[in-house]
mmCIF file of C-alpha atoms in Angstrom:
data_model
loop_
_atom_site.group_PDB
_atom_site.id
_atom_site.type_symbol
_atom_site.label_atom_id
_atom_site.label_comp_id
_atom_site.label_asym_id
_atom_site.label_seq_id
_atom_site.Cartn_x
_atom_site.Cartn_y
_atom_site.Cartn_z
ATOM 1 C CA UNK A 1 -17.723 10.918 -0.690
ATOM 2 C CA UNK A 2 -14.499 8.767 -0.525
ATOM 3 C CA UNK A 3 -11.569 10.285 1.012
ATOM 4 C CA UNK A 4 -8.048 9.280 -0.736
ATOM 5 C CA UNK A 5 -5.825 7.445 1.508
ATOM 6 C CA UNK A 6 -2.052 6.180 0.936
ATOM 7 C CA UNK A 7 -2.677 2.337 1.743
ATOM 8 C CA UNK A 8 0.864 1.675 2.268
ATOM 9 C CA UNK A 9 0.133 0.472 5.660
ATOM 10 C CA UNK A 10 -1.643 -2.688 4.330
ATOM 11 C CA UNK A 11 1.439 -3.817 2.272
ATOM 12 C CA UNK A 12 1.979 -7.122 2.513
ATOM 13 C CA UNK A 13 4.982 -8.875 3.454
ATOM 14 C CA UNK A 14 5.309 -13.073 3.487
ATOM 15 C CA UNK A 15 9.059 -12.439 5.371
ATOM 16 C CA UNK A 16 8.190 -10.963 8.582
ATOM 17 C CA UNK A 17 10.833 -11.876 10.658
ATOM 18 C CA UNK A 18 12.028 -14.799 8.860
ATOM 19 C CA UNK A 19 13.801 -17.974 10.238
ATOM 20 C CA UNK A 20 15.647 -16.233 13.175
ATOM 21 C CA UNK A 21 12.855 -14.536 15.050
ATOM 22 C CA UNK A 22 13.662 -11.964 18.003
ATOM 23 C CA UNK A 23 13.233 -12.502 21.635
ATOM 24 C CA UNK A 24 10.782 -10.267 23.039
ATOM 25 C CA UNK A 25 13.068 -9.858 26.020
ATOM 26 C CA UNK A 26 9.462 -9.921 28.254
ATOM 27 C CA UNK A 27 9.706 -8.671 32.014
ATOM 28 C CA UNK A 28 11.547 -10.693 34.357
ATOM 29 C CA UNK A 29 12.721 -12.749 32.161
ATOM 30 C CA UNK A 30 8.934 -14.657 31.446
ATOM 31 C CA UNK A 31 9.250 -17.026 28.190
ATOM 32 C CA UNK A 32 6.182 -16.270 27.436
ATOM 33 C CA UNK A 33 3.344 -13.206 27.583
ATOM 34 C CA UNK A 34 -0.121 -14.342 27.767
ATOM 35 C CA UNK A 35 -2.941 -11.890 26.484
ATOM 36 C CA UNK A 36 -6.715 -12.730 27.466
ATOM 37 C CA UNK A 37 -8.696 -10.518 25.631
ATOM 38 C CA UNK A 38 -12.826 -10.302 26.238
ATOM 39 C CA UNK A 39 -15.058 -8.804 23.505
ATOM 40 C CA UNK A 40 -17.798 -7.087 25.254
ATOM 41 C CA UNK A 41 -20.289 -6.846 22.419
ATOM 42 C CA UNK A 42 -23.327 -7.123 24.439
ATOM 43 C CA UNK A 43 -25.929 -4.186 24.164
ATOM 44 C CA UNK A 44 -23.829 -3.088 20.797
ATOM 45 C CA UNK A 45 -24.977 -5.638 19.038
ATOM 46 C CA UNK A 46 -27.257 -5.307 16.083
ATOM 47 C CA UNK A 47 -30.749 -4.764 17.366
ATOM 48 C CA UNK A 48 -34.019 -3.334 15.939
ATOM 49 C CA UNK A 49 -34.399 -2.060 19.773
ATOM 50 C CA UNK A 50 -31.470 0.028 19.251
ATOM 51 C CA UNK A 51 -31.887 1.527 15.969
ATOM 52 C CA UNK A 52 -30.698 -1.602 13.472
ATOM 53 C CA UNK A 53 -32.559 -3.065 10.665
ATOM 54 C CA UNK A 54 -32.467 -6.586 11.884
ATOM 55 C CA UNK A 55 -31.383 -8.336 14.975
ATOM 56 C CA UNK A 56 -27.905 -10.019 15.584
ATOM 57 C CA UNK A 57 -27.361 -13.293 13.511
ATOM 58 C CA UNK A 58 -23.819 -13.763 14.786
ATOM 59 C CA UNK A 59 -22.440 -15.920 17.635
ATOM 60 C CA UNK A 60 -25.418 -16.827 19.914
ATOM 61 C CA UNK A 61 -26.559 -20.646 20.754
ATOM 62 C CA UNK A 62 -29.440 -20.348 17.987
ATOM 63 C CA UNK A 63 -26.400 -21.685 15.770
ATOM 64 C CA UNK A 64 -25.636 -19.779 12.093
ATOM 65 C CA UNK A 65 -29.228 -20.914 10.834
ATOM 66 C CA UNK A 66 -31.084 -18.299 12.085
ATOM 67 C CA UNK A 67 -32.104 -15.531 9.946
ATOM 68 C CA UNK A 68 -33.110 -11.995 10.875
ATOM 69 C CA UNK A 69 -36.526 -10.604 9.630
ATOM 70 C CA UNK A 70 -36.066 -7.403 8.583
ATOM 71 C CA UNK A 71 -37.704 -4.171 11.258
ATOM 72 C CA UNK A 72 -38.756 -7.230 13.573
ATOM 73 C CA UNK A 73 -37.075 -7.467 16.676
ATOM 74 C CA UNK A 74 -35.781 -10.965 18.292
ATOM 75 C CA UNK A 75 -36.286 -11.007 22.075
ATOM 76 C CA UNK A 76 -34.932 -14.498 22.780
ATOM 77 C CA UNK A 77 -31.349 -13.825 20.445
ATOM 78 C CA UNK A 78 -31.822 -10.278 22.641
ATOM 79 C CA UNK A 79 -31.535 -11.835 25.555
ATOM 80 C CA UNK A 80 -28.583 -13.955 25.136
ATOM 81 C CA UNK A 81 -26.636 -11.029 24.409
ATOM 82 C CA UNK A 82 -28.154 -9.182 28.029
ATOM 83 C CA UNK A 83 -26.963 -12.923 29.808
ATOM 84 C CA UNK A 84 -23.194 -11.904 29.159
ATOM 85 C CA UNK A 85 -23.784 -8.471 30.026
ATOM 86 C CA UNK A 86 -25.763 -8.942 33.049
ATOM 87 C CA UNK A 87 -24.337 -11.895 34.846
ATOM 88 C CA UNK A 88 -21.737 -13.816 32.512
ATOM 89 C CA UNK A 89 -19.274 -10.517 32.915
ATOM 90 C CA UNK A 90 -18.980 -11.082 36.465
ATOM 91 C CA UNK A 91 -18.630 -14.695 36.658
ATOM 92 C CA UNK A 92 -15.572 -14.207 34.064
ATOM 93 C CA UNK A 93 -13.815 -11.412 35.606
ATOM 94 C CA UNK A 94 -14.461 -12.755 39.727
ATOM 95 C CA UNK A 95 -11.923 -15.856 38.088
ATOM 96 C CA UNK A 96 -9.448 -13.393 36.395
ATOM 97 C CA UNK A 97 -9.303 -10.942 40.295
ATOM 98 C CA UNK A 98 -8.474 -14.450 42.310
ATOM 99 C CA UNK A 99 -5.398 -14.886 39.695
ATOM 100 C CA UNK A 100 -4.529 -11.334 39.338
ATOM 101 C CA UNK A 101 -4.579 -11.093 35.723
ATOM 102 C CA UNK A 102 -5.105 -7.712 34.290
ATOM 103 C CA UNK A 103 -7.338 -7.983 31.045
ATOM 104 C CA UNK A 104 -7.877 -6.495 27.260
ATOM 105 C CA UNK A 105 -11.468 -5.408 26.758
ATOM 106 C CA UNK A 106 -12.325 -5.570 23.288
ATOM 107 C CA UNK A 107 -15.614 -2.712 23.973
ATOM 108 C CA UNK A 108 -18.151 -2.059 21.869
ATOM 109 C CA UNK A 109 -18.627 1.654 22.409
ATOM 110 C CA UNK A 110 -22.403 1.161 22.618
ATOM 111 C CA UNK A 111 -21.770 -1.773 25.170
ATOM 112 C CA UNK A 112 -20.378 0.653 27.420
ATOM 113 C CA UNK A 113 -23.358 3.038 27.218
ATOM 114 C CA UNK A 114 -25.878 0.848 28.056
ATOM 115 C CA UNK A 115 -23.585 -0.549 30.775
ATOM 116 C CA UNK A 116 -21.387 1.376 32.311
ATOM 117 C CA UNK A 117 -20.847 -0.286 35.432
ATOM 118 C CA UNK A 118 -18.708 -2.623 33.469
ATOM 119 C CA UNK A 119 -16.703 0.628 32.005
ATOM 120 C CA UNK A 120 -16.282 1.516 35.258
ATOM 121 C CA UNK A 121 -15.074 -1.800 36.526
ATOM 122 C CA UNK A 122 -12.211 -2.034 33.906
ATOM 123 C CA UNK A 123 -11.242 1.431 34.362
ATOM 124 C CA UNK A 124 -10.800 1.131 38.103
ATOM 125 C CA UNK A 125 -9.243 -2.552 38.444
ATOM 126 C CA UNK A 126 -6.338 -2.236 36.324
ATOM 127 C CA UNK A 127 -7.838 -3.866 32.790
ATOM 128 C CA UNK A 128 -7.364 -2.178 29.435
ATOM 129 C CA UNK A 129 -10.209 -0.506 27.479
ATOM 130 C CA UNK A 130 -9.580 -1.271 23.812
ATOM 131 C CA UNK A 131 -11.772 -0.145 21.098
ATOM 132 C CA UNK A 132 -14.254 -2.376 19.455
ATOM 133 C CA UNK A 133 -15.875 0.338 17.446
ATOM 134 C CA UNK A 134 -19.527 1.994 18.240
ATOM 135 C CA UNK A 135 -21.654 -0.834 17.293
ATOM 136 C CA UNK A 136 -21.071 -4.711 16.732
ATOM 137 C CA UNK A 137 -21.454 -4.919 12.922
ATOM 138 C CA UNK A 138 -19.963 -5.238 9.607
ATOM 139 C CA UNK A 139 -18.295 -1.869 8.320
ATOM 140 C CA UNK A 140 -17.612 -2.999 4.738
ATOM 141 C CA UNK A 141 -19.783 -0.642 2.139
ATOM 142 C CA UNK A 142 -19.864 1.986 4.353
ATOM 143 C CA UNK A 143 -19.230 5.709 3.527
ATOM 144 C CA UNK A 144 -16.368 7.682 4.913
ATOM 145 C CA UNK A 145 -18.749 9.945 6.434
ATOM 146 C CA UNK A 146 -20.809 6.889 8.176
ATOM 147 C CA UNK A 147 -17.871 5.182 9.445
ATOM 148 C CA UNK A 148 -16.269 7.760 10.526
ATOM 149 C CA UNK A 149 -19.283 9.580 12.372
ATOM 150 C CA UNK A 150 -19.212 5.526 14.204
ATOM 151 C CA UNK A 151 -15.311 6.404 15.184
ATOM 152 C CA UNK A 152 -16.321 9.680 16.853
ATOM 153 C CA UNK A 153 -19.200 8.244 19.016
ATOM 154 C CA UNK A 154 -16.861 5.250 20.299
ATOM 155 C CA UNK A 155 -14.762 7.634 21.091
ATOM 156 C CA UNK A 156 -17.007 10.097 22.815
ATOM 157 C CA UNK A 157 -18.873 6.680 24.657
ATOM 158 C CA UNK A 158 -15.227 5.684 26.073
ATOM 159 C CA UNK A 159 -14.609 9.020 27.321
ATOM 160 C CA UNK A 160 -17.592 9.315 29.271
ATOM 161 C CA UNK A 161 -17.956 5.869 30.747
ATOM 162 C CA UNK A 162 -15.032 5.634 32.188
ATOM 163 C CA UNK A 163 -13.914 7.319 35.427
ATOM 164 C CA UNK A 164 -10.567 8.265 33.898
ATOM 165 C CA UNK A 165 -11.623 9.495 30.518
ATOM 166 C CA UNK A 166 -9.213 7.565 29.073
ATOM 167 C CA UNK A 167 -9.865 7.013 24.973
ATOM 168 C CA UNK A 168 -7.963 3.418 24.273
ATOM 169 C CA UNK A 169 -4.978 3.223 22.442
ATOM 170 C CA UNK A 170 -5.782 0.148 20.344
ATOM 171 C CA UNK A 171 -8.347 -0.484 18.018
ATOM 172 C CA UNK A 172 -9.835 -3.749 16.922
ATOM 173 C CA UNK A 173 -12.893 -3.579 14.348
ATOM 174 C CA UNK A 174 -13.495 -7.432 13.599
ATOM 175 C CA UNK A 175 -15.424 -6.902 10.702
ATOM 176 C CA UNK A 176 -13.187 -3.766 8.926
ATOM 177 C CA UNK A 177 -13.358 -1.912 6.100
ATOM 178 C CA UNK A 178 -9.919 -1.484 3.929
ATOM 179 C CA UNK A 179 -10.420 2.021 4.933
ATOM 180 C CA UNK A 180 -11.144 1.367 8.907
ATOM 181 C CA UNK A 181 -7.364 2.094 10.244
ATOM 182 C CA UNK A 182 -6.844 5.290 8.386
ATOM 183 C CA UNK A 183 -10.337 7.178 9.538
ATOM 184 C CA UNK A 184 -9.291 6.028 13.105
ATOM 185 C CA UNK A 185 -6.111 7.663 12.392
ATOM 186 C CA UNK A 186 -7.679 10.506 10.857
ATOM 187 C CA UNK A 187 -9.639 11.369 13.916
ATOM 188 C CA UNK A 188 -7.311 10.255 16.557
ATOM 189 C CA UNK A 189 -5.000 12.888 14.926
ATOM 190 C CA UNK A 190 -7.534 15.663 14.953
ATOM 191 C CA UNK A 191 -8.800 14.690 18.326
ATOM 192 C CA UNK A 192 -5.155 14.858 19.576
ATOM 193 C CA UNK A 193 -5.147 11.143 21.127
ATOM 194 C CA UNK A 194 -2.646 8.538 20.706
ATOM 195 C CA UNK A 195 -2.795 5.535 18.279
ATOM 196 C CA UNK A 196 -0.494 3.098 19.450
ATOM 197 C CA UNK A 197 -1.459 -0.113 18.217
ATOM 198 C CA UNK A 198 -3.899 -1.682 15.375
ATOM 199 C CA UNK A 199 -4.693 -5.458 16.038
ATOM 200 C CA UNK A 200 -7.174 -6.335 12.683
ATOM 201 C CA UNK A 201 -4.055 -8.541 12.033
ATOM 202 C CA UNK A 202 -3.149 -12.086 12.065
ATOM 203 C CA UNK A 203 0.603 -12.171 10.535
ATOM 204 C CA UNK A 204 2.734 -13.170 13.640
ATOM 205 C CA UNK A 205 3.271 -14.248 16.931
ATOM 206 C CA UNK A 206 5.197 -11.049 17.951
ATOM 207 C CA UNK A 207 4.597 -6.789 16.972
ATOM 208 C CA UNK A 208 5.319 -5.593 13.896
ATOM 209 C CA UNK A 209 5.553 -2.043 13.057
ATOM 210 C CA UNK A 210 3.434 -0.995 9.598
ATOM 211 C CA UNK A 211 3.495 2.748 8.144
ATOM 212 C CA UNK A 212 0.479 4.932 9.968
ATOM 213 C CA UNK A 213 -2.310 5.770 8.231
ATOM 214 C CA UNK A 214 -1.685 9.435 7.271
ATOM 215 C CA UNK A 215 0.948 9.815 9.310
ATOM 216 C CA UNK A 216 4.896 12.023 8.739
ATOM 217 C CA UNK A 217 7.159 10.299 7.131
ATOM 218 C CA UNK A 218 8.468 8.038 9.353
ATOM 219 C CA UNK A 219 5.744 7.673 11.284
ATOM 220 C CA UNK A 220 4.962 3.619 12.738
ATOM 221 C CA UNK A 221 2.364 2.229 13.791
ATOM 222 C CA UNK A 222 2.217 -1.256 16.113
ATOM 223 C CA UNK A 223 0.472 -4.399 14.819
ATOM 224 C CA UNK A 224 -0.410 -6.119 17.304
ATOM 225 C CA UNK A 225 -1.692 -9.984 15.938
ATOM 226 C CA UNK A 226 -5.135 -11.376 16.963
ATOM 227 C CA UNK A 227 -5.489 -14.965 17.281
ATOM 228 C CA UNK A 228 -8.549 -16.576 15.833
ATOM 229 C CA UNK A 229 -7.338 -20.202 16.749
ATOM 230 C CA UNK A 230 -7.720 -19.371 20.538
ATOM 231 C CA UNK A 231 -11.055 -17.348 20.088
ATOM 232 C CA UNK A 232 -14.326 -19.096 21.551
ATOM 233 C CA UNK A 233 -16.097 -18.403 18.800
ATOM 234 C CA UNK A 234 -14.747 -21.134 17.338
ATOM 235 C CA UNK A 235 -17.734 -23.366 19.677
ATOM 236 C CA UNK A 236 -20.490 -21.324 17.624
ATOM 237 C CA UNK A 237 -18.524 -22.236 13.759
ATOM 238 C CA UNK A 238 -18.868 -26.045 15.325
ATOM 239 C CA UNK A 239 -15.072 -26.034 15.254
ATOM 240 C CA UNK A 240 -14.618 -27.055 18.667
ATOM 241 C CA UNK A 241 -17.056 -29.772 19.324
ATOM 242 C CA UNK A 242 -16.528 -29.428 23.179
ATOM 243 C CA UNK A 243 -15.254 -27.379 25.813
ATOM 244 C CA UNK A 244 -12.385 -29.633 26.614
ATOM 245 C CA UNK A 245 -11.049 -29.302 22.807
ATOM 246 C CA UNK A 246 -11.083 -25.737 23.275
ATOM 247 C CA UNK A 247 -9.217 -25.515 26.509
ATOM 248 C CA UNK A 248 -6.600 -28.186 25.043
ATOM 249 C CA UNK A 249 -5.989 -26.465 21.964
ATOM 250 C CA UNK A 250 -5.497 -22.977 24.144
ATOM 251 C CA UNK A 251 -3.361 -25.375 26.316
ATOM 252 C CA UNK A 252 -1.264 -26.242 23.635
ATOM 253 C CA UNK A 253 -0.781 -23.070 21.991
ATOM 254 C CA UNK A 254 0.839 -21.969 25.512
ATOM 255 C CA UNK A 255 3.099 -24.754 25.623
ATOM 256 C CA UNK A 256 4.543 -24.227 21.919
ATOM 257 C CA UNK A 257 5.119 -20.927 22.532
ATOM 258 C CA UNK A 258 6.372 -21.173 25.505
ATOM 259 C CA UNK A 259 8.709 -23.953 24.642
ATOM 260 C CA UNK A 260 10.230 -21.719 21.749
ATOM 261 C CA UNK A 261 10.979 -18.776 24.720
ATOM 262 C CA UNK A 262 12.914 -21.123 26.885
ATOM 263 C CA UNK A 263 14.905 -21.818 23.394
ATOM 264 C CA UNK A 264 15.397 -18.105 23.134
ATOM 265 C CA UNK A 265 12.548 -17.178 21.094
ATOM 266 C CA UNK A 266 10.067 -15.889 23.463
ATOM 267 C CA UNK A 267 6.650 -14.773 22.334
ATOM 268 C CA UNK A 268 2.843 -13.969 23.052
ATOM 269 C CA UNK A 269 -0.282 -15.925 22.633
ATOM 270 C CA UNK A 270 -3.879 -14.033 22.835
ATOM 271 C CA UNK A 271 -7.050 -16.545 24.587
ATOM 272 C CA UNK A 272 -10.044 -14.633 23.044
ATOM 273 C CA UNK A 273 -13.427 -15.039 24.214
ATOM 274 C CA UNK A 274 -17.109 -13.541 24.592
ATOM 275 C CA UNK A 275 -19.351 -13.163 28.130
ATOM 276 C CA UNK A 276 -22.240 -14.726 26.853
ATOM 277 C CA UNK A 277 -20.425 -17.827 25.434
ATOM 278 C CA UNK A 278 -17.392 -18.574 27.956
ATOM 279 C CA UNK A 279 -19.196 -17.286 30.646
ATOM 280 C CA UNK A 280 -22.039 -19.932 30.615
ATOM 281 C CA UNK A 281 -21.476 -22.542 33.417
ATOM 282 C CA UNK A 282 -21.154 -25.110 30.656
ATOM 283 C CA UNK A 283 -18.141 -23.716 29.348
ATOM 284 C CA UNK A 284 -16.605 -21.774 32.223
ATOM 285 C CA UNK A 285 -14.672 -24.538 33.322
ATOM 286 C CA UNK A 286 -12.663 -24.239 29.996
ATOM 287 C CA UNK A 287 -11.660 -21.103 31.074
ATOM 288 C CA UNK A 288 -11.175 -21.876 34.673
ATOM 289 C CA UNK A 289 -8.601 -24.839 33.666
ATOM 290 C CA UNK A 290 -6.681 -22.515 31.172
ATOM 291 C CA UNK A 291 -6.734 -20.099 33.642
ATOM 292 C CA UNK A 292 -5.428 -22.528 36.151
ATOM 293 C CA UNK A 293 -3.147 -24.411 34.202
ATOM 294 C CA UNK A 294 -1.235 -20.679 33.041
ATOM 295 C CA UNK A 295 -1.186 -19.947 36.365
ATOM 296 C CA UNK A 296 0.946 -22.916 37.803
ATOM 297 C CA UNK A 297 4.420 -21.304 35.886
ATOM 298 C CA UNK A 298 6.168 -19.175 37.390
ATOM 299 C CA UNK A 299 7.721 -17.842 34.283
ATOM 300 C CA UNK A 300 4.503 -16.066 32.451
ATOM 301 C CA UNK A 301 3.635 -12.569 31.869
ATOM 302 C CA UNK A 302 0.018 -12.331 32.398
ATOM 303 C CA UNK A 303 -0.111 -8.588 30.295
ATOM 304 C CA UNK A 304 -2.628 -6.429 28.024
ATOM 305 C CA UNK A 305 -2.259 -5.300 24.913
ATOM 306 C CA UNK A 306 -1.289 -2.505 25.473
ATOM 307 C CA UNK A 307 1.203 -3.189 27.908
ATOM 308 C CA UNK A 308 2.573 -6.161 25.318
ATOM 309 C CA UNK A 309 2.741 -3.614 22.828
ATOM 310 C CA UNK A 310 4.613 -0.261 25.190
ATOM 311 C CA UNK A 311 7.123 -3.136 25.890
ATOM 312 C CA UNK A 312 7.680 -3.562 21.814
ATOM 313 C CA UNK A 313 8.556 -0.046 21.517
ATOM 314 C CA UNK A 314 10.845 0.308 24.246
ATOM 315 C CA UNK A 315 12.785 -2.868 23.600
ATOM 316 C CA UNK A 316 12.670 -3.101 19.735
ATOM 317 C CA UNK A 317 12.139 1.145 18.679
ATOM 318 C CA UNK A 318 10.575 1.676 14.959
ATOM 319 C CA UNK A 319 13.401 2.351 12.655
ATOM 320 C CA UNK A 320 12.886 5.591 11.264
#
């Protein structure tokens, strides 16, 4: 059965903010914010193992020509994915504790179940638990019902791995359905938690407020922009032939935004990245000399998600 929703949160506009963007008036005056999000997919991946009816065919170093047999199970793609969760995690966040940068997890619900000590970790060093859905897969042809049953186990699998019980406050699906944002809002609301933020979005390089899902009149909901530019995953697409491109092109993102907030016109970038791909000790040092090189101005703001998009609403309110 397909529930009717009111889809004017996906209206489209080409104006955004037009020629004269704002400043996002960051803390302390930083021109820019700098977002490092890490998608822990690993052990919510697709896997016959875990219920599936193929293995994962996405992002691992078999490249995009491997194919899945169908109720076979792939122990060597497997155990790429248990790499990042088992050893590239650590590696990744030991770098971001010596520079004191708090973190966005993208989790996979699943992830977190099969690993909690990494919940745990997040929780309890001052990184932000966003929601990558249940599983790592496509949600496209899905039922209401079957998404929507995946919603309420990611947020049941948050709850319980972490110490705090916090459910996260931002969703990011990757691979949505249209109708993905208003069953999260749909059970958010009958679950009583907060949705602040929805970042399946690529429009800007600041917030933007859209309609929510089901919500009163009046009722906003942030966008928070992804980028896809600054996203490792761009190794495993073969459009960034080397480590070195990647970190330059992250690099330069920093300094063009950054230039436009000393004009006035401050904004954020997001670095985006995966355990089992940044985290090998081929391609750490990428990460390392972003990491680095951020780290040598003194006017950044090293912030989550979340606390990019708390700072939205307090400086720039929703009109109503």
């Amino acid at each position: 059965m397909t529930t009717k929703f009111d889809d004017a949160w996906m209206k489209r506009d080409l104006y955004g903010y037009g020629p004269d963007r704002p400043d996002a008036k960051w803390p302390k005056g930083a021109k820019i914010a700098v977002n490092f999000v890490l998608n822990h997919e690993e052990g919510g991946e697709r896997s016959v193992e875990d219920g599936d009816e193929h293995a994962e065919t996405v992002l691992h170093e078999f490249g995009q020509l491997l194919s899945a047999e169908l109720g076979k199970r792939d122990p060597a793609t497997e155990s790429q994915f248990d790499y990042g969760s088992r050893a590239a995690i650590w590696r990744i966040m030991r770098l971001f504790k010596k520079h004191d940068i708090p973190i966005t997890f993208y989790a996979v619900g699943r992830a977190f179940e099969r690993n909690p000590a990494v919940a745990k970790y997040a929780d309890e060093n001052g990184h932000e638990v966003a929601a990558h859905c249940y599983k790592w897969k496509p949600y496209t042809g899905m039922s209401d019902a079957e998404e929507e049953e995946y919603i309420r186990k990611a947020v049941n699998a948050f709850k319980t791995t972490s110490p705090s019980g916090k459910v996260p406050v931002g969703w990011f699906y990757g691979r949505p359905s249209e109708r993905s944002a208003p069953l999260v809002a749909k059970v958010y609301k009958e679950l009583g938690h907060e949705l602040l933020y929805w970042a399946d979005t690529y429009a800007d390089d600041l917030p933007y407020y859209t309609t929510m899902p089901g919500g009163k009149e009046g009722e906003s909901l942030v966008m928070m922009p992804y980028s896809l530019d600054c996203n490792d995953f761009k190794f495993w697409q073969g459009q960034m032939g080397s480590d070195d491109a990647f970190a330059q092109h992250c690099i330069d993102a920093f300094t063009t935004i950054r230039e436009e907030g000393l004009e006035g016109k401050s904004a954020y970038i997001t670095v985006a990245l995966h355990s089992r791909w940044i985290g090998r000790p081929g391609r750490f040092q990428a990460l390392k000399r972003m990491v680095e090189h951020f780290s040598s101005f003194d006017d950044v703001w090293f912030a989550t998600r979340e606390q990019i998009a708390r700072h939205w609403v307090e400086t720039y309110p929703p009109r109503s």
